[in-house]
PDB file of C-alpha atoms in Angstrom:
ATOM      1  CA  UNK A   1     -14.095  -7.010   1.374  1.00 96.00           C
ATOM      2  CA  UNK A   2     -14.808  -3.222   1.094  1.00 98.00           C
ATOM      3  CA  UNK A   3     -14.875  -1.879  -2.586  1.00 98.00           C
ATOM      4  CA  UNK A   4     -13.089   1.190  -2.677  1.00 98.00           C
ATOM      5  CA  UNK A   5     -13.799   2.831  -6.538  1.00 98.00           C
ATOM      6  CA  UNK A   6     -11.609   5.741  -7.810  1.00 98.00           C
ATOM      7  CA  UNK A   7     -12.501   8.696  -9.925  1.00 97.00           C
ATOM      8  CA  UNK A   8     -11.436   9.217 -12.959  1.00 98.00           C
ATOM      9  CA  UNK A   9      -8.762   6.985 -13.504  1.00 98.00           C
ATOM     10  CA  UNK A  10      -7.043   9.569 -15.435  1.00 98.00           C
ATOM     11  CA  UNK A  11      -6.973  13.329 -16.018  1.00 97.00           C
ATOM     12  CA  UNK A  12      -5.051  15.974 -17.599  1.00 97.00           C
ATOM     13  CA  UNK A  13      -4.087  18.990 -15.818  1.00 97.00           C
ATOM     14  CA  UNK A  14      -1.698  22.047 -16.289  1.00 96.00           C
ATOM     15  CA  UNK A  15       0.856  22.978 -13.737  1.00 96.00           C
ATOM     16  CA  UNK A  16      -1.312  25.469 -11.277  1.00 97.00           C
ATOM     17  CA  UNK A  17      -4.288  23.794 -11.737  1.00 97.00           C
ATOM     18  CA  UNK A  18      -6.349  22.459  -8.846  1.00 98.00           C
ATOM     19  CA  UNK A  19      -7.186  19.090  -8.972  1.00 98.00           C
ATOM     20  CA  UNK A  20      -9.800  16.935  -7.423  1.00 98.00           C
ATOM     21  CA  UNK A  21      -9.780  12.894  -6.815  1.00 98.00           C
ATOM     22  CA  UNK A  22     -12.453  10.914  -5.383  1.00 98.00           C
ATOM     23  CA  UNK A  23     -12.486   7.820  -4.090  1.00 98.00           C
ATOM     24  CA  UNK A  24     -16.119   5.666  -2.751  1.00 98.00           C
ATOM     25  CA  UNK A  25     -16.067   3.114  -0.693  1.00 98.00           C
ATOM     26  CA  UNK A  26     -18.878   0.371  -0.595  1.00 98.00           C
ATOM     27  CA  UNK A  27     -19.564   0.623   2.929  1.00 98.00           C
ATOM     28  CA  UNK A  28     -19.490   3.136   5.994  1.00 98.00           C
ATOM     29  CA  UNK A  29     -15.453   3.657   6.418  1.00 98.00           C
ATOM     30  CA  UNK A  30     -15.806   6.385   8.696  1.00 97.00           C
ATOM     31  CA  UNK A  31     -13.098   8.605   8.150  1.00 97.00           C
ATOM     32  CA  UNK A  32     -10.508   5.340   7.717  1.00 97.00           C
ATOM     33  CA  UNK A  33      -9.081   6.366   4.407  1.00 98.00           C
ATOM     34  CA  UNK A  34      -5.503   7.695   3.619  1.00 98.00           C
ATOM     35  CA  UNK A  35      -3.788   8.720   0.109  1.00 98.00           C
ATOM     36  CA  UNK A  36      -0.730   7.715  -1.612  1.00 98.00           C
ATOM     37  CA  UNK A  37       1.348   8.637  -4.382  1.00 98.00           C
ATOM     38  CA  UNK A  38       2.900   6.353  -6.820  1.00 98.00           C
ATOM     39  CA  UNK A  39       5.908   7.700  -9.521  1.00 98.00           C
ATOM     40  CA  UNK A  40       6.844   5.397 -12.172  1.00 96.00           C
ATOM     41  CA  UNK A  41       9.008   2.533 -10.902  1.00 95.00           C
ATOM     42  CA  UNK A  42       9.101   3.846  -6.954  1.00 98.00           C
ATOM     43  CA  UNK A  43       6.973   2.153  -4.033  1.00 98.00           C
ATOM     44  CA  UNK A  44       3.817   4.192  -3.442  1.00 98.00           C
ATOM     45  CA  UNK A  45       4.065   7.220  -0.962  1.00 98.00           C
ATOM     46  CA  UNK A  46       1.753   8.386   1.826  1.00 98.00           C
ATOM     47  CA  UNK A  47       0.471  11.716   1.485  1.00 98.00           C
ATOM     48  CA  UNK A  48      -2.698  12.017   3.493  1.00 98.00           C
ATOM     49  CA  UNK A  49      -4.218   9.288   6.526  1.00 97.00           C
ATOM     50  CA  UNK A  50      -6.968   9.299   8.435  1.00 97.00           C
ATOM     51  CA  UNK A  51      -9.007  11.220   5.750  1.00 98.00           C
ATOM     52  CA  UNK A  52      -7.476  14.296   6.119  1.00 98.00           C
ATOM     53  CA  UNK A  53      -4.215  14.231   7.913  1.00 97.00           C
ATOM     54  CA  UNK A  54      -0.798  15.173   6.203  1.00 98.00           C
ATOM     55  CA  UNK A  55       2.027  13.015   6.576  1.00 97.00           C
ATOM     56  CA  UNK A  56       5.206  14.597   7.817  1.00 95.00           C
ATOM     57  CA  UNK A  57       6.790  16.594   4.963  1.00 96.00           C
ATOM     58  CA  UNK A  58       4.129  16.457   2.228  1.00 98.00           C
ATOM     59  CA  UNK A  59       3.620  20.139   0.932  1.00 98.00           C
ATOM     60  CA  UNK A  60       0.284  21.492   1.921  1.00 98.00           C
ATOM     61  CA  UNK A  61      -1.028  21.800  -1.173  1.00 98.00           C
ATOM     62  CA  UNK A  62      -2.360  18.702  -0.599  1.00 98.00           C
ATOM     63  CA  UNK A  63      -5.668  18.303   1.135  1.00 98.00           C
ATOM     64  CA  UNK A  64      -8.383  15.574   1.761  1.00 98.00           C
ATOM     65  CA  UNK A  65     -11.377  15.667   2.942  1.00 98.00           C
ATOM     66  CA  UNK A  66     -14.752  13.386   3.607  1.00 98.00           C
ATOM     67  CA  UNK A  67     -16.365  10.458   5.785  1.00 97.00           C
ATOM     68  CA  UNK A  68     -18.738   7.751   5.728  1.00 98.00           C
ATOM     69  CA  UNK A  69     -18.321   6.625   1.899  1.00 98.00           C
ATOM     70  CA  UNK A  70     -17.034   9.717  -0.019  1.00 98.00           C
ATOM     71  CA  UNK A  71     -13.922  10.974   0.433  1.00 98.00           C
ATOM     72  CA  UNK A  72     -11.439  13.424  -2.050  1.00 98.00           C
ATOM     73  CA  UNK A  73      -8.045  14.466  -2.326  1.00 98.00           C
ATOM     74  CA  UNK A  74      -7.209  17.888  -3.856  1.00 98.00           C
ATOM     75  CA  UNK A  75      -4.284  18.970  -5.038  1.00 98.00           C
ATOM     76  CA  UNK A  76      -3.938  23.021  -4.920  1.00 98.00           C
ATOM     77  CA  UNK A  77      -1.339  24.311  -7.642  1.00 96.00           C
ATOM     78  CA  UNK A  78      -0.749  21.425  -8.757  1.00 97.00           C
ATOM     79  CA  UNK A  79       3.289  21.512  -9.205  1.00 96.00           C
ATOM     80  CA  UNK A  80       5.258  19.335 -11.766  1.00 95.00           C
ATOM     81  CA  UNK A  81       6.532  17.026  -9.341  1.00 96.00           C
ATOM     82  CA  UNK A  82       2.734  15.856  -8.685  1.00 97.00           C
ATOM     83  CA  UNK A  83       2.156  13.911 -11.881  1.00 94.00           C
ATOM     84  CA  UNK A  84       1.775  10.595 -10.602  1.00 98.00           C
ATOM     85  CA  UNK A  85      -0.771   7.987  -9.477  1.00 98.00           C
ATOM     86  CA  UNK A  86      -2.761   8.648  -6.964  1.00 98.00           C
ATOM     87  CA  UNK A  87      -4.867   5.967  -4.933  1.00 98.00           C
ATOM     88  CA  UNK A  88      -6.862   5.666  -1.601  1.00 98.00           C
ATOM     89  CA  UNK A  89      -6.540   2.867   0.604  1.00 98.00           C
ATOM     90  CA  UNK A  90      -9.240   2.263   3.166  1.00 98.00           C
ATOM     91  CA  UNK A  91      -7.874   0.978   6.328  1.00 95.00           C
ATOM     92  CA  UNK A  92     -11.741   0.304   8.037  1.00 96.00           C
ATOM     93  CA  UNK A  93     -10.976  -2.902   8.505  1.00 95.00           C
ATOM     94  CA  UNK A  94      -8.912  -5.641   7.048  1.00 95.00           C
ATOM     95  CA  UNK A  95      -8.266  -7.044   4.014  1.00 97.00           C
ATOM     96  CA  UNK A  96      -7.077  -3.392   3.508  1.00 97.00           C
ATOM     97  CA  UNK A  97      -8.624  -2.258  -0.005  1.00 98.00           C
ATOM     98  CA  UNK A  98      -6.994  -0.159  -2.502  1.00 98.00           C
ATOM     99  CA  UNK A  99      -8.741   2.276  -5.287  1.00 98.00           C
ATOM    100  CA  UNK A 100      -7.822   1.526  -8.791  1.00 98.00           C
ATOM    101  CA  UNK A 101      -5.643   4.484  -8.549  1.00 98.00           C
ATOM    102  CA  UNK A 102      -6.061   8.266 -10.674  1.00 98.00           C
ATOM    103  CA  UNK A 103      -3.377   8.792 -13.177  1.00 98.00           C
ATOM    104  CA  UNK A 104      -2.433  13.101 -13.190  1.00 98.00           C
ATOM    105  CA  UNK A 105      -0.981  13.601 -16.656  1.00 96.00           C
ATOM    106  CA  UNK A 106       0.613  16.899 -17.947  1.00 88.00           C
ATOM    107  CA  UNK A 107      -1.779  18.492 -20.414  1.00 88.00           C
TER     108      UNK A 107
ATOM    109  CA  UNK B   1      16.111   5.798   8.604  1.00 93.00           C
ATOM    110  CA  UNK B   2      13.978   2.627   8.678  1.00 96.00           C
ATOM    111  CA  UNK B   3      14.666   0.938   5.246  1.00 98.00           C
ATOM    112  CA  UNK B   4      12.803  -2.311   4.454  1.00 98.00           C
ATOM    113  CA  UNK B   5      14.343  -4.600   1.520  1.00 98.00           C
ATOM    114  CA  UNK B   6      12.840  -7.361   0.069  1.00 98.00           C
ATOM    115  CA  UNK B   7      14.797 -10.582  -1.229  1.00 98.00           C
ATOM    116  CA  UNK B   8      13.933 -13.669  -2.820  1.00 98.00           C
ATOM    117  CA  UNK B   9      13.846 -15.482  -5.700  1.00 98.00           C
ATOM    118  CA  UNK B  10      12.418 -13.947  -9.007  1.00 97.00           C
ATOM    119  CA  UNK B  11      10.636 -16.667 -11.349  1.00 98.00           C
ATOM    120  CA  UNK B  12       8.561 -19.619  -9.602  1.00 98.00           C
ATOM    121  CA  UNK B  13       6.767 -22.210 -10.850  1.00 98.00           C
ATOM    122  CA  UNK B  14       3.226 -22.969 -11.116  1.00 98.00           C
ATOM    123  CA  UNK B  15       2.141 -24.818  -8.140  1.00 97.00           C
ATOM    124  CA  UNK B  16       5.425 -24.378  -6.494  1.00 98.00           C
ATOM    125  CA  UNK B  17       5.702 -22.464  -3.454  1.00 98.00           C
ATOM    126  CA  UNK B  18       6.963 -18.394  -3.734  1.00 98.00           C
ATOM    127  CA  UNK B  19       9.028 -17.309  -0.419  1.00 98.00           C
ATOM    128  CA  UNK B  20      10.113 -13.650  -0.229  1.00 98.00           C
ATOM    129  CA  UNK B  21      11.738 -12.363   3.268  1.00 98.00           C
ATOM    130  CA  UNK B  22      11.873  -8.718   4.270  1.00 98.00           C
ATOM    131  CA  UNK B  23      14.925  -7.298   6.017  1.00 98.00           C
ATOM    132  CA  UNK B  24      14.027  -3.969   7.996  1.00 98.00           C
ATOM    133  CA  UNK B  25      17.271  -1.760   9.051  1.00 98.00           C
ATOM    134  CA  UNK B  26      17.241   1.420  10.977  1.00 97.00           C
ATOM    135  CA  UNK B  27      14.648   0.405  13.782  1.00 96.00           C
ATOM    136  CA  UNK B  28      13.226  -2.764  15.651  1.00 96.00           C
ATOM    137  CA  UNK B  29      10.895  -5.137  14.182  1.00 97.00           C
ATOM    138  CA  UNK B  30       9.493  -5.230  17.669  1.00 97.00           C
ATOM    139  CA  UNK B  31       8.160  -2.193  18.022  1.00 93.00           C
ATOM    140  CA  UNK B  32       4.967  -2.140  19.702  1.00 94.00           C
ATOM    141  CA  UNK B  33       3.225   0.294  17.484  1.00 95.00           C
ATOM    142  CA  UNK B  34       3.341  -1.263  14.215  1.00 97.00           C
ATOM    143  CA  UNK B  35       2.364  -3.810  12.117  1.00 97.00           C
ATOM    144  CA  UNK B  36       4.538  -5.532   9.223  1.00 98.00           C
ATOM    145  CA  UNK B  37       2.784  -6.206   6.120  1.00 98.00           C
ATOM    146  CA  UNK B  38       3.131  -7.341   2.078  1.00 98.00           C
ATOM    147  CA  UNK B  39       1.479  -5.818  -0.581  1.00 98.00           C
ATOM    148  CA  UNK B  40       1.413  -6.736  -4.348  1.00 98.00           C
ATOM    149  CA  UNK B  41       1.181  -4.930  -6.864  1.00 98.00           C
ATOM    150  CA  UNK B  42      -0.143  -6.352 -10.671  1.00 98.00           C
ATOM    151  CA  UNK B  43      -1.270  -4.560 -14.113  1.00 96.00           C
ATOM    152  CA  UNK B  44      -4.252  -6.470 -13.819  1.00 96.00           C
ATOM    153  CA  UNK B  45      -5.292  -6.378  -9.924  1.00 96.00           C
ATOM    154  CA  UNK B  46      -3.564  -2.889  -9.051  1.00 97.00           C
ATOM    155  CA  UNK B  47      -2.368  -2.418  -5.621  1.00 98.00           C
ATOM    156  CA  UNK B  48      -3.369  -5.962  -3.040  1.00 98.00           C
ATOM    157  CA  UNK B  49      -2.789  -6.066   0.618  1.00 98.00           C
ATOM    158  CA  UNK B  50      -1.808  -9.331   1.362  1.00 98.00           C
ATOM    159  CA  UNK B  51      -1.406  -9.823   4.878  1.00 98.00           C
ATOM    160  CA  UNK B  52       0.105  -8.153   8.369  1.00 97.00           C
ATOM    161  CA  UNK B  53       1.747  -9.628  11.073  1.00 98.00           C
ATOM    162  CA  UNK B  54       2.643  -8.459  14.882  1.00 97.00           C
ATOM    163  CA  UNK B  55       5.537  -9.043  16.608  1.00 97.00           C
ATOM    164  CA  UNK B  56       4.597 -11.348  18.910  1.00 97.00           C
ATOM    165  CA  UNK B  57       3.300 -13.185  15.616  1.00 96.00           C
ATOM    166  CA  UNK B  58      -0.563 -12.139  14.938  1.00 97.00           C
ATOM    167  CA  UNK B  59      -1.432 -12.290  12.252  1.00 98.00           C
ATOM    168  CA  UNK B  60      -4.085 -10.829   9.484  1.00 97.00           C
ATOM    169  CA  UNK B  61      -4.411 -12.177   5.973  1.00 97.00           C
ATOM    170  CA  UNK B  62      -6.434 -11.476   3.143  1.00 97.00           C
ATOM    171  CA  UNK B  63      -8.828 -14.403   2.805  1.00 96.00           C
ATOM    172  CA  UNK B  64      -8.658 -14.716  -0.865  1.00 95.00           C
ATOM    173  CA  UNK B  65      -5.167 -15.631  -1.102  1.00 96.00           C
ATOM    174  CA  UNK B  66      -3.361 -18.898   0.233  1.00 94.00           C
ATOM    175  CA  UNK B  67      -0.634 -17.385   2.536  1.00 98.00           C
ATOM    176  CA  UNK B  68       1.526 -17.624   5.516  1.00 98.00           C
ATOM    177  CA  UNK B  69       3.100 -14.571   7.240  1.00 98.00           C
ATOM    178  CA  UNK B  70       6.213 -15.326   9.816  1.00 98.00           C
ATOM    179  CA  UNK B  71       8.390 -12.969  11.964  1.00 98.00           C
ATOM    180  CA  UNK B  72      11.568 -13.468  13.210  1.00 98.00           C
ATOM    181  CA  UNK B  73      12.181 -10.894  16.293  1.00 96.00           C
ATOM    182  CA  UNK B  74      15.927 -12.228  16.363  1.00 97.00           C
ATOM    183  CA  UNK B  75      17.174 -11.259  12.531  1.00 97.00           C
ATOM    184  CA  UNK B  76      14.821  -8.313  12.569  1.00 97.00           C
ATOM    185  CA  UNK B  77      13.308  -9.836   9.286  1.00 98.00           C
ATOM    186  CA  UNK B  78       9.292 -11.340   8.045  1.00 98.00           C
ATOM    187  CA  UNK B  79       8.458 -13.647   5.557  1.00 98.00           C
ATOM    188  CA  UNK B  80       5.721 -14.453   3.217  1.00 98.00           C
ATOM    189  CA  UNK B  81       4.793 -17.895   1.800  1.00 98.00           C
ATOM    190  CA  UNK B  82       2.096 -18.066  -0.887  1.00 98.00           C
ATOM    191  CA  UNK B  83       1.244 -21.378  -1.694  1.00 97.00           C
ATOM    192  CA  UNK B  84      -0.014 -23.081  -5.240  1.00 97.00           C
ATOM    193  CA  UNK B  85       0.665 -20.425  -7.243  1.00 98.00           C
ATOM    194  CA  UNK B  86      -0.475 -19.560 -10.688  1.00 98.00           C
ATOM    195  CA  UNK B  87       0.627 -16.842 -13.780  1.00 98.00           C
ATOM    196  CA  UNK B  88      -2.317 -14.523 -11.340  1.00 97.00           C
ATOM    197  CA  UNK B  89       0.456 -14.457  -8.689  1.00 98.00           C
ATOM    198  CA  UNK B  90       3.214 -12.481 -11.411  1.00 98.00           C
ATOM    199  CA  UNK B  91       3.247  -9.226  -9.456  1.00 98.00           C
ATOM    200  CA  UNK B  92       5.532  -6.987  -7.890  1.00 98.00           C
ATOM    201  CA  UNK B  93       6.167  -7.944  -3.928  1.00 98.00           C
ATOM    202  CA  UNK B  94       6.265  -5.189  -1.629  1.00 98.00           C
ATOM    203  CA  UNK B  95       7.163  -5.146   2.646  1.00 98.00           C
ATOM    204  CA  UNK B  96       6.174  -2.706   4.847  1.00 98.00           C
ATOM    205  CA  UNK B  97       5.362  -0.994   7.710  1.00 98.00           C
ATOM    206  CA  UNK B  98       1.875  -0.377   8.700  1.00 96.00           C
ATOM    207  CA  UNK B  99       0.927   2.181  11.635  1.00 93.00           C
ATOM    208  CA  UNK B 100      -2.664   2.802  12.880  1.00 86.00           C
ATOM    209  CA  UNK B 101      -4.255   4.387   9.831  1.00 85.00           C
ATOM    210  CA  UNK B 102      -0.896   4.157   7.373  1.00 94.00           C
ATOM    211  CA  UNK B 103       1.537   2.347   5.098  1.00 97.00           C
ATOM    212  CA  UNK B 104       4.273   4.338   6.480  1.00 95.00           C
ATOM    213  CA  UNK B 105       7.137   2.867   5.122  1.00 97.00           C
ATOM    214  CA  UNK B 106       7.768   0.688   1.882  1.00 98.00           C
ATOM    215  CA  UNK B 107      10.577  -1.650   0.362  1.00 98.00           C
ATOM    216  CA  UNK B 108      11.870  -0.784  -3.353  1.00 98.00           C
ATOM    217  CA  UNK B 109       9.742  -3.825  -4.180  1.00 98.00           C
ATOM    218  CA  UNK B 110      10.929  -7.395  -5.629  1.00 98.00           C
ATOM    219  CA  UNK B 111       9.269  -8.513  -8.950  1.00 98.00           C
ATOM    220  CA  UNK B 112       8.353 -12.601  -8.988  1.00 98.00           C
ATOM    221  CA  UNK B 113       6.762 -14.055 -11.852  1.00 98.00           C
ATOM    222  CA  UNK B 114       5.365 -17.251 -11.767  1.00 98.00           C
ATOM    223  CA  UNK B 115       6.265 -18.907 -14.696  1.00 97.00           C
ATOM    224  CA  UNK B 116       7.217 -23.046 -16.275  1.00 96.00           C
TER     225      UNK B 116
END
């Protein structure tokens, strides 16, 4: 199965900031890789797919970018609804393979 | 609104069987551009697909885990089986709807622990 590896798994970050999250993948993914959002207790959220698509109604201060094996999410002004989990899913091939997800704490 | 809700039971035993169904509302289960799938989710393992199934029942499983995937087109509803299972298996269940390239949509999740 791919290895997709997250980084960090956590950071602290004021509301504003701009905030970057990568995620590696173990093999060529092309650009097979979306993003998701996880707050406490809810199902995770899509955000980004296809490396750099946005999902209907996510704000567009949310970007991705990459291909191959290195891919990153960025959050631009980052807002206080955006503290969450974050993690990449590669969807290359199947088993589908999550990240160990990014944790975006309020400094 | 497509809404997915999981249901089973919530404690199994080791080496018993766990059976969770998904009921999907607000759209067909026979729609011929998705795929239905469960995910878990565990403190220890993080987020693991599990499986996806078609509606004309193909199916894809993750190899590592002993499981069974079933549709049934007439109650609009899938089911997982996961067979043997040990304390590893405690997690919390999700169902969902997979597109080309996305998880789409997701169930609140069911929470099963495996447990004498």
């Amino acid at each position: 199965a791919i290895q997709m590896t997250q980084s960090p798994s956590s950071l602290s970050a004021s509301v504003g900031d701009r905030v970057t999250i990568t995620c590696r993948a173990s093999q060529d993914i092309r650009n097979d890789l979306g993003w998701y959002q996880q707050k406490s207790g809810k199902a995770p959220n899509l955000l980004i797919y296809t490396t750099s698509k946005l999902q209907n109604g996510v704000p567009s201060r949310f970007s991705g970018s990459g291909s191959g094996t290195e891919f990153t999410l960025t959050i631009t002004g980052l807002q206080p609804e955006d503290f969450a989990t974050y993690y990449c899913l590669q969807d290359y091939n199947r088993p589908k393979t999550f990240g160990q997800g990014t944790k975006v704490e309020i400094k | 609104q497509l809404q997915l809700q999981e249901s089973g039971p919530g404690l199994v035993r080791p080496s018993e069987t766990l059976s969770l169904t998904c009921t999907v509302s607000g759209g067909s289960i026979r729609s011929s551009s998705h795929y239905w799938a469960w995910i878990r989710q565990s403190p220890e393992k993080g987020l693991e697909w599990i499986g996806t199934i078609y509606f004309t029942g193909t199916t894809y499983y993750n190899p590592s885990l002993r499981v069974t995937i079933s549709i049934d087109t007439s109650t609009n509803q899938f089911s997982l089986k996961l067979t043997s299972v040990t304390a590893a298996d405690t997690a919390l269940y999700y169902c969902a709807r997979e597109r080309a390239g996305a998880i789409e949509y997701w169930g609140q999740g069911t929470l099963v622990t495996v447990s004498s």
